Coordinates of C-alpha atoms in Angstrom, one line a residue:
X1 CA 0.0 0.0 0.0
X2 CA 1.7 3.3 -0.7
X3 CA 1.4 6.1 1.2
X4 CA -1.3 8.0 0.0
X5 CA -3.2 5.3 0.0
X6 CA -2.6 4.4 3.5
X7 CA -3.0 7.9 4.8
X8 CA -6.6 8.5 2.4
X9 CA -7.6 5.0 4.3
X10 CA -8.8 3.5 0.2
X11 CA -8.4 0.2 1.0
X12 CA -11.8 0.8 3.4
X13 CA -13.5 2.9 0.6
X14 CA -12.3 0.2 -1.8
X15 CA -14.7 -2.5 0.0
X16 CA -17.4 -1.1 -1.3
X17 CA -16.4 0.8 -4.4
X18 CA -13.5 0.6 -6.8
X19 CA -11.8 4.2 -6.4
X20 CA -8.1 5.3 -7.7
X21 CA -5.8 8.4 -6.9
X22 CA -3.6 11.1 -8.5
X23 CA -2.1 12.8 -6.5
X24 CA -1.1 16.2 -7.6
X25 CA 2.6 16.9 -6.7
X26 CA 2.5 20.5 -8.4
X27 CA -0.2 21.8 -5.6
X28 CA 1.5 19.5 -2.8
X29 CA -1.3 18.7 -0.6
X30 CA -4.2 17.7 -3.6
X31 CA -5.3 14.4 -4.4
X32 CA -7.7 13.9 -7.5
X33 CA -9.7 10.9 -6.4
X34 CA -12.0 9.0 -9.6
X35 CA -14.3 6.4 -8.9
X36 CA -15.9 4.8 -12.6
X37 CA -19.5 4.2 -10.7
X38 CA -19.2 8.2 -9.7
X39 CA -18.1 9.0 -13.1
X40 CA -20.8 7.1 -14.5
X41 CA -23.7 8.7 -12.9
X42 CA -24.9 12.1 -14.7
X43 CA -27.7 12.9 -12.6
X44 CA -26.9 15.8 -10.1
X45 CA -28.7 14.1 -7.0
X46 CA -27.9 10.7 -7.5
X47 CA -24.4 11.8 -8.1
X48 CA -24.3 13.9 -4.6
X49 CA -25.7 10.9 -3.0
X50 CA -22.9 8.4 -4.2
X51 CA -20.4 11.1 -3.5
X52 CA -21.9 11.1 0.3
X53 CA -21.5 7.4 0.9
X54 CA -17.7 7.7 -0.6
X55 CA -16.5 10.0 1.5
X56 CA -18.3 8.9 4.6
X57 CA -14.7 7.3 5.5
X58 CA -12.4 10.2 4.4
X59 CA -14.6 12.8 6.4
X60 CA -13.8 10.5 9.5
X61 CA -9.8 10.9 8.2
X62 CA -7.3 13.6 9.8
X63 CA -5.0 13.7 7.2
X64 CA -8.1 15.1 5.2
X65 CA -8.6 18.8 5.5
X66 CA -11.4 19.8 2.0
X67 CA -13.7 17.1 0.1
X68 CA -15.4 18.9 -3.2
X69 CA -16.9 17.0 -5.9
X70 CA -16.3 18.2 -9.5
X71 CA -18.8 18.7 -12.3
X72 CA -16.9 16.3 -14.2
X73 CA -17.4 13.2 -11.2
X74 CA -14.2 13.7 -9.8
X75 CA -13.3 14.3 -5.8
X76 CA -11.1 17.0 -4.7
X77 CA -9.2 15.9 -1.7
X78 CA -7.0 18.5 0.4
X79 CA -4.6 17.2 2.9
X80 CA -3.2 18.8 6.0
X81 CA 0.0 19.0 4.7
X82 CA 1.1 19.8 8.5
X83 CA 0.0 15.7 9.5
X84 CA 0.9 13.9 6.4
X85 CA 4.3 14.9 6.6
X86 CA 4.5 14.4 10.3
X87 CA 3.2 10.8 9.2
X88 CA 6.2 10.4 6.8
X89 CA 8.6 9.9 9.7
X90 CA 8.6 7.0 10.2
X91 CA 11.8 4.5 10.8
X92 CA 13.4 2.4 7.8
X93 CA 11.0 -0.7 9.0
X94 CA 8.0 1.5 8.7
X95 CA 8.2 2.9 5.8
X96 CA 8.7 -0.8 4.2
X97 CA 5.9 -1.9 6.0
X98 CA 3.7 0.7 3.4
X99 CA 4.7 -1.6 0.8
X100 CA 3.9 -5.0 2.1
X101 CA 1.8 -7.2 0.0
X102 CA -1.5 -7.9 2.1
X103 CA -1.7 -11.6 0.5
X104 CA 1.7 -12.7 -0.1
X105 CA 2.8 -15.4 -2.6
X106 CA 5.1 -17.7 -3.6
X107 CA 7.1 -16.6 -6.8
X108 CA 10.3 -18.2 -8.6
X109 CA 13.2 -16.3 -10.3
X110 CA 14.8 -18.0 -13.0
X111 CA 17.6 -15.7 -14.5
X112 CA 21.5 -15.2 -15.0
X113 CA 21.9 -18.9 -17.5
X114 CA 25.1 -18.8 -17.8
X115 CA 26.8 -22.3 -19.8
X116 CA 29.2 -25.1 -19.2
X117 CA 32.2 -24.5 -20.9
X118 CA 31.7 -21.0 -22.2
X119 CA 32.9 -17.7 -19.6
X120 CA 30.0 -15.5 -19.0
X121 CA 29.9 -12.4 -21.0
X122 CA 28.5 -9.1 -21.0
X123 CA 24.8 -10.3 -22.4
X124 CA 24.6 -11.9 -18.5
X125 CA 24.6 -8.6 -17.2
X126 CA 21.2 -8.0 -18.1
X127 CA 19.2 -11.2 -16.7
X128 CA 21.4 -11.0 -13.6
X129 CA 20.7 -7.1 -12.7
X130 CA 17.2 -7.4 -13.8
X131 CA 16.2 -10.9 -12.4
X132 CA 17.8 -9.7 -8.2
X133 CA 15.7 -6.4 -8.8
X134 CA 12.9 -8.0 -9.3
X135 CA 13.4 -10.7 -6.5
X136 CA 13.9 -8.0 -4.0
X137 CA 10.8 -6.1 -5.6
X138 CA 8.8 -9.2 -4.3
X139 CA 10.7 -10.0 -1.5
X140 CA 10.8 -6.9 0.0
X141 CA 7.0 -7.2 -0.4
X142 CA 6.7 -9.5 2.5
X143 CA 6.3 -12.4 -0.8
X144 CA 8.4 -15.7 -0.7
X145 CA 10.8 -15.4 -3.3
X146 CA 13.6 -18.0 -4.9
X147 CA 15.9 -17.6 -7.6
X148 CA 17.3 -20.3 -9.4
X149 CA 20.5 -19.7 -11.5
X150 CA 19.3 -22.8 -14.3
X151 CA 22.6 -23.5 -15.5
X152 CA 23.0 -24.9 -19.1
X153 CA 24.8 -27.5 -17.7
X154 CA 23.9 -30.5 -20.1
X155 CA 22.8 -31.2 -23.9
X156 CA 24.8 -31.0 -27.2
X157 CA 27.5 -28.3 -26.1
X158 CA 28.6 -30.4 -22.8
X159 CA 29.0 -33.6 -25.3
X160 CA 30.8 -31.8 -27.9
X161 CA 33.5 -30.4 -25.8
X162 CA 34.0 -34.1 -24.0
X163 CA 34.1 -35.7 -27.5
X164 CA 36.4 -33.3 -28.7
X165 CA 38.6 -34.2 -26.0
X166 CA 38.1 -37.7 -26.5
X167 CA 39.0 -37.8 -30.7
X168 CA 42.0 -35.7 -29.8
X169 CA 43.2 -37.5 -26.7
X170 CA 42.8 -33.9 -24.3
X171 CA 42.9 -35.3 -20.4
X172 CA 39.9 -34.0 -19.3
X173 CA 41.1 -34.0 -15.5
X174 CA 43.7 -31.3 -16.4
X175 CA 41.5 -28.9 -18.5
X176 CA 41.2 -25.3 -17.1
X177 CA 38.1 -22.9 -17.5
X178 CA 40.5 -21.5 -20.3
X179 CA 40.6 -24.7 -22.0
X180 CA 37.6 -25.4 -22.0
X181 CA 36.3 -21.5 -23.4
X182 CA 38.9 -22.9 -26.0
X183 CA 37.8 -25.9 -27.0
X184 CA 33.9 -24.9 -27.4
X185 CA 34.0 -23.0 -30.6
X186 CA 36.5 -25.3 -31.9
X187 CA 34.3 -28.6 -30.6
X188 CA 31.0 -26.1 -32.2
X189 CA 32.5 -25.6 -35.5
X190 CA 33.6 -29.2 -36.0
X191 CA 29.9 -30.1 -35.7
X192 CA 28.7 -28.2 -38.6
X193 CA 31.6 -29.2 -41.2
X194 CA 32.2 -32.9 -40.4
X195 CA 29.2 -35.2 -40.1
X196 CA 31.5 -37.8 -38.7
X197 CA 32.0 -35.6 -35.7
X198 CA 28.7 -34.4 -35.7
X199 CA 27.3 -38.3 -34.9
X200 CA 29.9 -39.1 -32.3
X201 CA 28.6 -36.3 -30.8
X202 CA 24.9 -37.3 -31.0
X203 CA 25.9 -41.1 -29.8
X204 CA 28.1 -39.5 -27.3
X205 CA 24.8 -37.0 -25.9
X206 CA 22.6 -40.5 -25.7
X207 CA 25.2 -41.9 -23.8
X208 CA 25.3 -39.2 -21.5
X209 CA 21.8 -39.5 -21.5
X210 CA 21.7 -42.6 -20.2
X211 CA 24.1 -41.6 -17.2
X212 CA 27.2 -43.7 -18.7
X213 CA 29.7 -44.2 -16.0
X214 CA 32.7 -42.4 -18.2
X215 CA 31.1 -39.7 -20.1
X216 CA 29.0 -39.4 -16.5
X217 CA 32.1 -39.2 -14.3
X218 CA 33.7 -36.7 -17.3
X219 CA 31.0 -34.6 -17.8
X220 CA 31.5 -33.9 -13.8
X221 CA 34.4 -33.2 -13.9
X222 CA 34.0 -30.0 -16.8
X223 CA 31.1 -28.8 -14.9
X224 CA 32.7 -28.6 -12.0
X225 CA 35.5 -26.7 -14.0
X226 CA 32.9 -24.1 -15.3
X227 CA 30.9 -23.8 -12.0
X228 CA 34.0 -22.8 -10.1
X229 CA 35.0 -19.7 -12.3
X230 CA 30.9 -19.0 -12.6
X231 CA 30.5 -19.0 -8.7
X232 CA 34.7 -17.1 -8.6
X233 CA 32.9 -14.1 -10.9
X234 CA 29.4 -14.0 -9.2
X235 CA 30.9 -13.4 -5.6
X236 CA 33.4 -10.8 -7.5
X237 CA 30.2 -9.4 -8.9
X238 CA 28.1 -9.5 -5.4
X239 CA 25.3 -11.6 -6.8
X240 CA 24.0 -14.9 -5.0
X241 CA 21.2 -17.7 -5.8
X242 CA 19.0 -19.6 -3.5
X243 CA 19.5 -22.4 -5.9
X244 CA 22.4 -23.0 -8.3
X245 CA 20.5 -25.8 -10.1
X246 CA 20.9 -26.8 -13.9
X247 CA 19.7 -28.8 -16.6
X248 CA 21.5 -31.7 -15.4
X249 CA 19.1 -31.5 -11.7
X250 CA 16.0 -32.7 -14.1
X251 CA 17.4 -35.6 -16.8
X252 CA 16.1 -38.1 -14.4
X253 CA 12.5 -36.5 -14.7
X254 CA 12.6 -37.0 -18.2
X255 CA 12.2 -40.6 -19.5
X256 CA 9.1 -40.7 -16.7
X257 CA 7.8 -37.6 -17.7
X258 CA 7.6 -38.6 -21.6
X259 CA 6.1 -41.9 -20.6
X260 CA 3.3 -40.3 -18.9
X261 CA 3.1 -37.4 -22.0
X262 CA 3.0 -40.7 -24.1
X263 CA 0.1 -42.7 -22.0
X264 CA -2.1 -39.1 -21.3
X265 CA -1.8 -39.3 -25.9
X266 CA -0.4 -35.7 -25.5
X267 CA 2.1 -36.8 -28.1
X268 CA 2.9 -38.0 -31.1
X269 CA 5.7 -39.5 -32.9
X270 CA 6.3 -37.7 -36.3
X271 CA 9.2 -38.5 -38.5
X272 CA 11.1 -40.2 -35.4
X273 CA 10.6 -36.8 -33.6
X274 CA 8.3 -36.8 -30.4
X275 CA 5.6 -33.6 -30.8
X276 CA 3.1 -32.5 -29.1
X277 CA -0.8 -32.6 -30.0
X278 CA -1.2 -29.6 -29.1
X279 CA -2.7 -27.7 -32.1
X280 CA -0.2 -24.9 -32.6
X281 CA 1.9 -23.8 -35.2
X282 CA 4.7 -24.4 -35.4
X283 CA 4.2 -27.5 -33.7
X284 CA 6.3 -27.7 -30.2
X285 CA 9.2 -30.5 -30.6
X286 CA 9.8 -32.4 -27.3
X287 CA 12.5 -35.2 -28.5
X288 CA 14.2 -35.1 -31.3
X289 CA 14.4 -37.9 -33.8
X290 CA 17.4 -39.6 -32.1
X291 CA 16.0 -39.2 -28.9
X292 CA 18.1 -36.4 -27.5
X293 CA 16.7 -33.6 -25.4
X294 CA 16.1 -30.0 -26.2
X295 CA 15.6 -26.8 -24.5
X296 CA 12.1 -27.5 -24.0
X297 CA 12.3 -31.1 -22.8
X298 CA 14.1 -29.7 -20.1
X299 CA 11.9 -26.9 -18.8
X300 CA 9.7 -28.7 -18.8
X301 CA 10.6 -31.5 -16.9
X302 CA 12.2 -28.0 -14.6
X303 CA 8.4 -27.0 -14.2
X304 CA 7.8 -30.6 -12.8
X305 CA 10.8 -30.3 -10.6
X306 CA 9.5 -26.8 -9.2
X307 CA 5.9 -27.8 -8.6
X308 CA 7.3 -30.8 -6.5
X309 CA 9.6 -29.2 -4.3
X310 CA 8.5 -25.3 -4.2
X311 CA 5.0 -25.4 -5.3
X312 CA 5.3 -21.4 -6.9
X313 CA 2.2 -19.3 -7.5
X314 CA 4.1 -17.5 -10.1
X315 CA 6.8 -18.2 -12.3
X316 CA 9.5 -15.3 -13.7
X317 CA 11.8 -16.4 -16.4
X318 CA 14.3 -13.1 -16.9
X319 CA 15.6 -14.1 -20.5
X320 CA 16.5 -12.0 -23.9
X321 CA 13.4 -10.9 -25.5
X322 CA 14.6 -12.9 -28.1
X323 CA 13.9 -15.9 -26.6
X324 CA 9.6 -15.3 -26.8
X325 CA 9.2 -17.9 -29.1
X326 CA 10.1 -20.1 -27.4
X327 CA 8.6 -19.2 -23.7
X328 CA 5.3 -18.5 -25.6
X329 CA 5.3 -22.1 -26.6
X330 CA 6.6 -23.6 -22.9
X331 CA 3.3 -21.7 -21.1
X332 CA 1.3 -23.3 -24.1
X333 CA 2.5 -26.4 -23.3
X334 CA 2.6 -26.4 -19.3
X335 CA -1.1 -25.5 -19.6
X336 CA -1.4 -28.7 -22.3
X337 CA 0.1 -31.1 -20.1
X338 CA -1.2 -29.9 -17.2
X339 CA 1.7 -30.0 -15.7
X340 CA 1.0 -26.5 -13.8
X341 CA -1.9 -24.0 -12.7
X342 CA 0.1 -21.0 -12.0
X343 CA 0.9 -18.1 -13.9
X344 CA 4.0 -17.8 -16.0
X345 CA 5.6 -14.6 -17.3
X346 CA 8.4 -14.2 -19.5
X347 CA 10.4 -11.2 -18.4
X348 CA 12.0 -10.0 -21.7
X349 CA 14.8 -7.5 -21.9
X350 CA 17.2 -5.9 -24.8
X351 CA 21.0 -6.3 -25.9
X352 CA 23.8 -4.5 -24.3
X353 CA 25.9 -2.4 -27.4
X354 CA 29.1 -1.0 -27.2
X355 CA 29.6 2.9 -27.3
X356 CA 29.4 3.0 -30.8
X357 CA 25.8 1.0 -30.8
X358 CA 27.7 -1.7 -32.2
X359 CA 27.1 -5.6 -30.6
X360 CA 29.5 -5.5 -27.6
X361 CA 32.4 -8.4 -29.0
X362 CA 36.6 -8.7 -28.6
X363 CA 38.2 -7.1 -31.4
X364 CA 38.3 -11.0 -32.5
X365 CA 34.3 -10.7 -32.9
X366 CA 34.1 -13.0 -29.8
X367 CA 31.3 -12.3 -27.3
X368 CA 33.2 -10.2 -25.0
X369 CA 33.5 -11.7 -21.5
X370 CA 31.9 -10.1 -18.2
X371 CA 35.2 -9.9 -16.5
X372 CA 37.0 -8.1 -19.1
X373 CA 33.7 -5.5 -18.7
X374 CA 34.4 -5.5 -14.8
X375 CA 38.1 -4.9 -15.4
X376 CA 37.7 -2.4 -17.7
X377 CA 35.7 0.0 -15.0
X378 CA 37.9 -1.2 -11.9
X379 CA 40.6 0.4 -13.5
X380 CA 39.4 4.1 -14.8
X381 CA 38.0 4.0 -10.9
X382 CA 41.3 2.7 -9.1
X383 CA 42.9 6.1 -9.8
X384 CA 40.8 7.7 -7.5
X385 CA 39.9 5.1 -4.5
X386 CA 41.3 3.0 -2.9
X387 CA 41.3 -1.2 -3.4
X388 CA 37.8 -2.3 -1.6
X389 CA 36.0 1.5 -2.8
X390 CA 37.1 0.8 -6.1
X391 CA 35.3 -3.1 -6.0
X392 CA 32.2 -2.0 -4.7
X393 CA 31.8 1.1 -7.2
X394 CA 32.7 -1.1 -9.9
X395 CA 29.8 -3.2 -8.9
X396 CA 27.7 -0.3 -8.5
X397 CA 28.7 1.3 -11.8
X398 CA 27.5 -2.4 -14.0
X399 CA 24.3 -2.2 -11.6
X400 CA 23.0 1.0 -12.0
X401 CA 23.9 2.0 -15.4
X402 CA 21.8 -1.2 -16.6
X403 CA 18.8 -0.9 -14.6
X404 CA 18.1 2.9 -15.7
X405 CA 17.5 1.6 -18.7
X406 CA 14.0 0.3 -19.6
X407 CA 14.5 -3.9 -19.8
X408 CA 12.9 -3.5 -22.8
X409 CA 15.2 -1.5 -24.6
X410 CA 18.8 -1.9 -26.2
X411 CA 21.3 0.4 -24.9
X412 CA 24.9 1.2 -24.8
X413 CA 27.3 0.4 -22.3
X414 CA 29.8 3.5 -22.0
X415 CA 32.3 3.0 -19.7
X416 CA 33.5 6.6 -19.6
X417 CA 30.4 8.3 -19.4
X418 CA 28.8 5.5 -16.6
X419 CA 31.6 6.5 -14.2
X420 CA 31.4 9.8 -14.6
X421 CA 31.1 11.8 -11.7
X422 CA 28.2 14.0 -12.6
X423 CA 24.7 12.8 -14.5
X424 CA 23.2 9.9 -13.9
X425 CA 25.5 7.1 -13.0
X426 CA 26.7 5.2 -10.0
X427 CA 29.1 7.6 -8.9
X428 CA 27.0 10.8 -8.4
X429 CA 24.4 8.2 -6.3
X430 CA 27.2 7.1 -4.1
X431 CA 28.5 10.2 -3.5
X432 CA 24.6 11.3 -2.5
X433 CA 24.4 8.6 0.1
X434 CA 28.0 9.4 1.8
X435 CA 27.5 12.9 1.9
X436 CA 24.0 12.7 3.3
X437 CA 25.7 10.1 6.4
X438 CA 28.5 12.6 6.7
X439 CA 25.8 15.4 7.6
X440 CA 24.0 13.3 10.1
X441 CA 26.9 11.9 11.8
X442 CA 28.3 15.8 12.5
X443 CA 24.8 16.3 13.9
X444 CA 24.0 13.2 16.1
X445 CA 21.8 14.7 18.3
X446 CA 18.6 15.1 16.5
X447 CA 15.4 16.2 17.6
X448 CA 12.4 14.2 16.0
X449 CA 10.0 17.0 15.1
X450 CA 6.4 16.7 16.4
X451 CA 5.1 18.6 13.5
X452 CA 6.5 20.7 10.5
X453 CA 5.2 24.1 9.4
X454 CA 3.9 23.7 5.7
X455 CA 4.0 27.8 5.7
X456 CA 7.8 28.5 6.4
X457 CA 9.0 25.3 3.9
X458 CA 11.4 26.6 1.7
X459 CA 10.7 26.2 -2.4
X460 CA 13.9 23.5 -1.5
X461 CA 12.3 21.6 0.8
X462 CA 9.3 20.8 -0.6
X463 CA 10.9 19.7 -4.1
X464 CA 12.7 17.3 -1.7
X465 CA 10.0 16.1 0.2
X466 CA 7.9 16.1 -2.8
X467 CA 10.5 13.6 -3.8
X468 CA 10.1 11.4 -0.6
X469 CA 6.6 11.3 -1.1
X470 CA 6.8 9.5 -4.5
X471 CA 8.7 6.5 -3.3
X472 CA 6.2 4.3 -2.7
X473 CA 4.0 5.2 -6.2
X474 CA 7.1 4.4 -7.9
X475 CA 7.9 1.3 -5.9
X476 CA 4.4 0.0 -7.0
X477 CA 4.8 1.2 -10.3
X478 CA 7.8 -0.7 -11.0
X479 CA 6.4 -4.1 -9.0
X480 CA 3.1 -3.9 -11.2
X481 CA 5.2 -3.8 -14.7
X482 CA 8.0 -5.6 -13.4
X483 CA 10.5 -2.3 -14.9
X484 CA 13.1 -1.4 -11.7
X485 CA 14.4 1.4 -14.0
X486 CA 11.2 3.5 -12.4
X487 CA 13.1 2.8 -8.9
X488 CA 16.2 3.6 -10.7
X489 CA 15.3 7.0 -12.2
X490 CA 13.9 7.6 -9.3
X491 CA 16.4 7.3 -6.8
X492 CA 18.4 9.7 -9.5
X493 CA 15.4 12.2 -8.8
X494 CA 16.2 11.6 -5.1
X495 CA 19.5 12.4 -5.2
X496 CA 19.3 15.1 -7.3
X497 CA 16.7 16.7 -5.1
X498 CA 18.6 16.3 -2.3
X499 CA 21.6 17.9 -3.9
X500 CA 20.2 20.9 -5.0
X501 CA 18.4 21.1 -0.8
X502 CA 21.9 21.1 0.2
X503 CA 23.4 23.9 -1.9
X504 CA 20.4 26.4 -1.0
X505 CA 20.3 25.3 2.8
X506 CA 22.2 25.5 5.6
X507 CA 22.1 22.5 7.4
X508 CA 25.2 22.0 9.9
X509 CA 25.7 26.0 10.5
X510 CA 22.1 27.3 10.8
X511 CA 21.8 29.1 14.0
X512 CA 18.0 28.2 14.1
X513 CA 17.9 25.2 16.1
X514 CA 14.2 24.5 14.8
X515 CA 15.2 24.8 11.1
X516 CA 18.2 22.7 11.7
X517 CA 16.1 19.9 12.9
X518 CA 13.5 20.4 10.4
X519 CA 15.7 19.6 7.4
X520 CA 17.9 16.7 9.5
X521 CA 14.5 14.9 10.5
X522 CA 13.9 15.8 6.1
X523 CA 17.8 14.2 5.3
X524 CA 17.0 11.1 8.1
X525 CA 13.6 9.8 6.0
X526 CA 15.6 10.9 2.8
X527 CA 18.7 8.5 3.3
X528 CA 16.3 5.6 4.7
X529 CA 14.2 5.6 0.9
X530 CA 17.7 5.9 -0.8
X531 CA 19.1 2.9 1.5
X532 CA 16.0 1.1 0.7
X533 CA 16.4 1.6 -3.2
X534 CA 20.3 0.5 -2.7
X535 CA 19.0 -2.7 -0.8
X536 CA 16.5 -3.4 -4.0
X537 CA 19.0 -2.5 -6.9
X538 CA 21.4 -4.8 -5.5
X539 CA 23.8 -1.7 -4.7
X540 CA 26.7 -2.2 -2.5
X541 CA 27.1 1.1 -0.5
X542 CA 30.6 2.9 0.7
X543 CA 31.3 4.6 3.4
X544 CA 33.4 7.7 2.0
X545 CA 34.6 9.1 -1.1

C-alpha cells in the first residue's frame, strides 16, 4: 500500500467501491480521487448521494482537511500537509511496511543462464541485474521469493566439448576454465563441417543421456571446472542464488515424464521426432528424432521439478526478449500437459551495445567476457579510490547503469560516461548517500519533530519532500510492470533533489535550532528511501569518497 493510499484509508472505501488516486505533486497537498461508478452517474442528485456514501470514510480521516466534488465526477481531496508529513517519519521498517503485499505469494526467479564451458559475458549482465531487482521487488513485499540460477549444464555443447577431447586425446582432468572457453567453438565448428564428428557427438549425448559411468564421471568433472569460475565471478560481482541448479538437476525426470506425455496421448511421434498434440503452429518439438533432449524437454521436466519441491504461484523467467518464441510455446504447453496451474511470465529484456551501438564483441568478434567489462571500469575508478571502494563502485557502476535503462530497450554500455562523476550514473548516487551520512553523523543529536510548518518550507524543501513522497508510487509502479528502471530514475530524482536542498540550505551551521532539525528529520527519512532503493537495486554502498 503506498502512502497515500494508507494515509486517504482507500483500501476501506475500496470495499465497497472501486476508487483510484492522483495525486497532484504541483499543488503539494491535492489528491484527484476517480471512482468509474461516480463518473458514470450524470444525474446531479444521484451523483451527490454516491459522492456522500464515498467519502463517509475520508470525512472521519485527519490527514483530510477539503472534500469537493467536480462537475466532471471527480473528488477533490485536500490534505493537512502539516499531518501527512509528520506521518512520513517513520523509521526504515515502517516505511517498508507501506509496501507490504496484504496476501503474499510464492514466486520463482529463473535468471542469470550462464553455460558449461563458455565464460559468462556481457549479455549476463542484463538477466542477472534485472532478475535480483525484481526478487527484491517481491521479496521486499513481504512475498516468498527464490531464484534459481538454471545452468545450461547439459545437452549437445557439454557432449561436444568431451568428445572433442576424446577424438583428440585432451585429459579431461587437467582442463582449465581456459581450455575449455577454447575448446567450445572449436568442438562447435567441427559439428557443422564434419558429419562424422557431428554423430559421435549425437551417440556420445545419448550416452550421456543414459548416465554412462565415463562420459558421467567426465562430464562432472567440466562442470565442475565451469561452476568454479561462474560462482569465482558471481561473488566478484556480489550476486548470490537460492538455488544454483541446472539442466542436469532434471534428466532423471525426463524418461518418466515422456512416458506419462506418451500414456495421457499428449504426443505423437512424427518423423522419429516426439511432438506435441497440441494444435499450434509451429508444432512444439519435445525429443528429437534420435531421442536427445532439447531446451524445452528440459523446462519442462524444470516445471515438474518446481511444482514438487517449491510449489510457486508464479513463475519469472528473466531471459533475452529474443527468446519469446520459445517461452510463448513452454506456457502453451505447461497448460497442455497440465503440468501446472500458476501463472508464467516471461520477463524479456534488450541487448547491451558498445559505445558505438555496435554488438558489444573482442576485437576477434568473440562475445566479449563479463570480467573483461568488470576490469575495464575497476581500472578508470582505481585512480581515484582506494582497493575495496574501487570493488564495490565497480559493482555499482555495471548495476545501475543497466537498470536505468528500460528492460525492454537496447542500450549502450559507455564505460567513460557511466563512471562519470556528474549525470546519472553510480558515482553521483554514491556520492549522494555518503554525503547525506556525513551530515547526520556531524549532527547526532537530532530532535524528532512533532510537526512541520507547511508555511515557512522553503521552495527547497518541498521539491525534496515532494521527492520522498513518490517512493512508494514508484515502488508499485515498478512491481506492477516488473521495470526497476522507475526505482532507478527515481532514486536519481532523489539524489538530485537532495543535492540541489543542500546547496540552498544550511544544514550543519544554521543558527536556528528548529530549522536545523527540520531539514535533519527531512535528510533522516531521505537516506532511509535511498538505502531502501540501494537494498532493491542490489547496490553495495561505501562509506566515503
Amino acid at each position: 500500500m503506498t502512502v497515500i493510499e494508507e494515509i486517504l484509508g482507500l483500501d476501506k472505501i475500496n470495499k465497497n467501491s472501486e476508487v483510484d488516486y492522483i495525486f497532484n505533486f504541483s499543488k503539494f497537498d491535492q489528491v484527484h480521487l476517480q471512482s468509474p461508478s461516480l463518473i458514470k452517474i450524470k444525474e446531479t442528485t444521484n451523483r451527490q448521494k454516491h459522492f456522500i456514501l464515498l467519502t463517509k470514510t475520508l470525512e472521519k480521516n485527519k490527514y483530510v482537511d477539503q472534500i469537493e466534488l467536480t462537475e466532471n465526477g471527480f473528488i477533490n481531496v485536500t490534505l493537512h500537509l502539516s499531518k501527512v508529513l509528520k506521518y512520513l517519519q517513520k523509521s526504515k521498517e515502517e516505511i517498508l511496511e507501506t509496501i507490504k503485499d496484504r496476501k503474499p505469494k510464492k514466486y520463482i526467479f529463473d535468471y542469470g543462464g550462464p553455460n558449461i564451458g563458455k565464460s559468462m559475458h556481457v549479455g549476463h549482465l542484463r538477466p542477472l541485474n534485472i532478475g535480483r531487482a525484481l526478487y527484491n521487488i517481491y521479496k521486499i513485499s513481504g512475498n516468498n521469493c527464490t531464484s534459481d540460477i538454471h545452468l545450461g549444464d547439459w545437452g549437445i555443447p557439454i557432449s561436444q566439448i568431451l568428445t572433442y577431447c576424446y577424438e583428440n586425446n585432451i585429459e579431461i582432468k587437467n582442463l582449465s576454465d581456459k581450455d575449455l572457453q577454447e575448446i567450445y567453438p572449436k568442438a562447435s565448428k567441427l559439428t557443422t563441417e564434419n558429419i562424422e564428428f557431428k554423430n559421435k557427438v549425437a551417440q556420445n549425448l545419448s550416452k550421456l543421456n543414459e548416465k554412462s559411468q565415463n562420459l558421467y564421471n567426465d562430464w562432472k568433472i567440466v562442470s565442475n571446472i565451469t561452476i568454479n569460475s561462474i560462482e569465482k565471478l558471481l561473488l566478484k560481482l556480489n550476486h548470490k542464488f537460492d538455488l544454483f541448479y541446472g539442466e542436469s538437476t532434471v534428466v532423471d525426470l525426463i524418461p518418466q515424464m515422456i512416458e506419462s506425455l506418451k500414456n495421457n496421448n499428449y504426443v505423437a511421434f512424427d518423423d522419429g521426432a516426439l511432438i506435441s498434440k497440441e494444435k499450434v503452429d509451429p508444432p512444439v518439438l519435445i525429443l528429437k528424432s534420435d531421442s536427445t533432449y532439447l531446451y524445452m524437454t528440459t523446462d519442462l521436466a524444470t516445471v515438474l521439478d518446481r511444482e514438487q519441491k517449491i510449489s510457486p504461484d508464479e513463475y519469472f523467467y528473466i531471459v533475452d526478449s529474443r527468446q519469446s518464441a520459445h517461452f510463448k510455446q513452454l506456457f502453451s504447453s505447461i497448460k497442455y500437459f497440465n503440468f501446472s496451474k500458476s501463472n508464467f511470465k516471461h520477463i524479456g529484456f534488450g541487448t547491451i551495445n558498445d559505445a558505438e551501438g555496435k554488438p558489444f564483441k573482442t576485437r576477434q568478434g568473440d562475445v566479449y567476457p563479463l570480467e573483461d567489462l568488470w576490469q575495464d571500469i575497476y581500472k578508470i575508478l582505481i585512480r581515484k579510490n582506494n582497493k575495496n571502494n574501487a570493488h564495490i563502485l565497480t559493482n555499482s557502476v555495471l548495476v545501475f547503469s543497466d537498470l536505468l535503462i528500460d528492460r525492454s530497450s537496447n542500450y549502450k554500455f559507455d564505460v567513460e560516461k557511466f563512471t562519470n562523476t556528474e549525470g546519472k550514473t553510480a558515482i553521483y548516487i554514491q556520492y549522494t548517500r555518503v554525503r547525506i551520512k556525513s551530515i547526520l553523523k556531524n549532527l547526532n543529536q537530532i530532535e524528532y519533530l512533532d510537526n512541520f510548518d507547511k508555511l515557512n518550507l522553503t521552495d527547497a524543501e518541498k521539491d525534496l519532500i515532494l521527492s520522498i513522497l513518490k517512493f512508494s508510487d514508484t515502488f508499485k509502479r515498478s512491481k506492477k510492470h516488473n521495470e526497476p528502471h522507475h526505482l532507478a530514475e527515481y532514486l536519481y530524482e532523489l539524489c538530485q533533489r537532495f543535492n540541489s536542498f543542500y546547496k540552498k540550505s544550511r544544514i550543519l551551521d544554521e543558527a536556528n535550532m528548529e530549522l536545523q532539525n527540520r531539514r535533519l528529520n527531512i535528510l533522516i527519512v531521505c537516506l532511509e528511501i535511498i538505502e531502501i532503493i540501494f537494498d532493491i537495486l542490489g547496490i553495495e554502498t561505501v562509506e566515503e569518497m
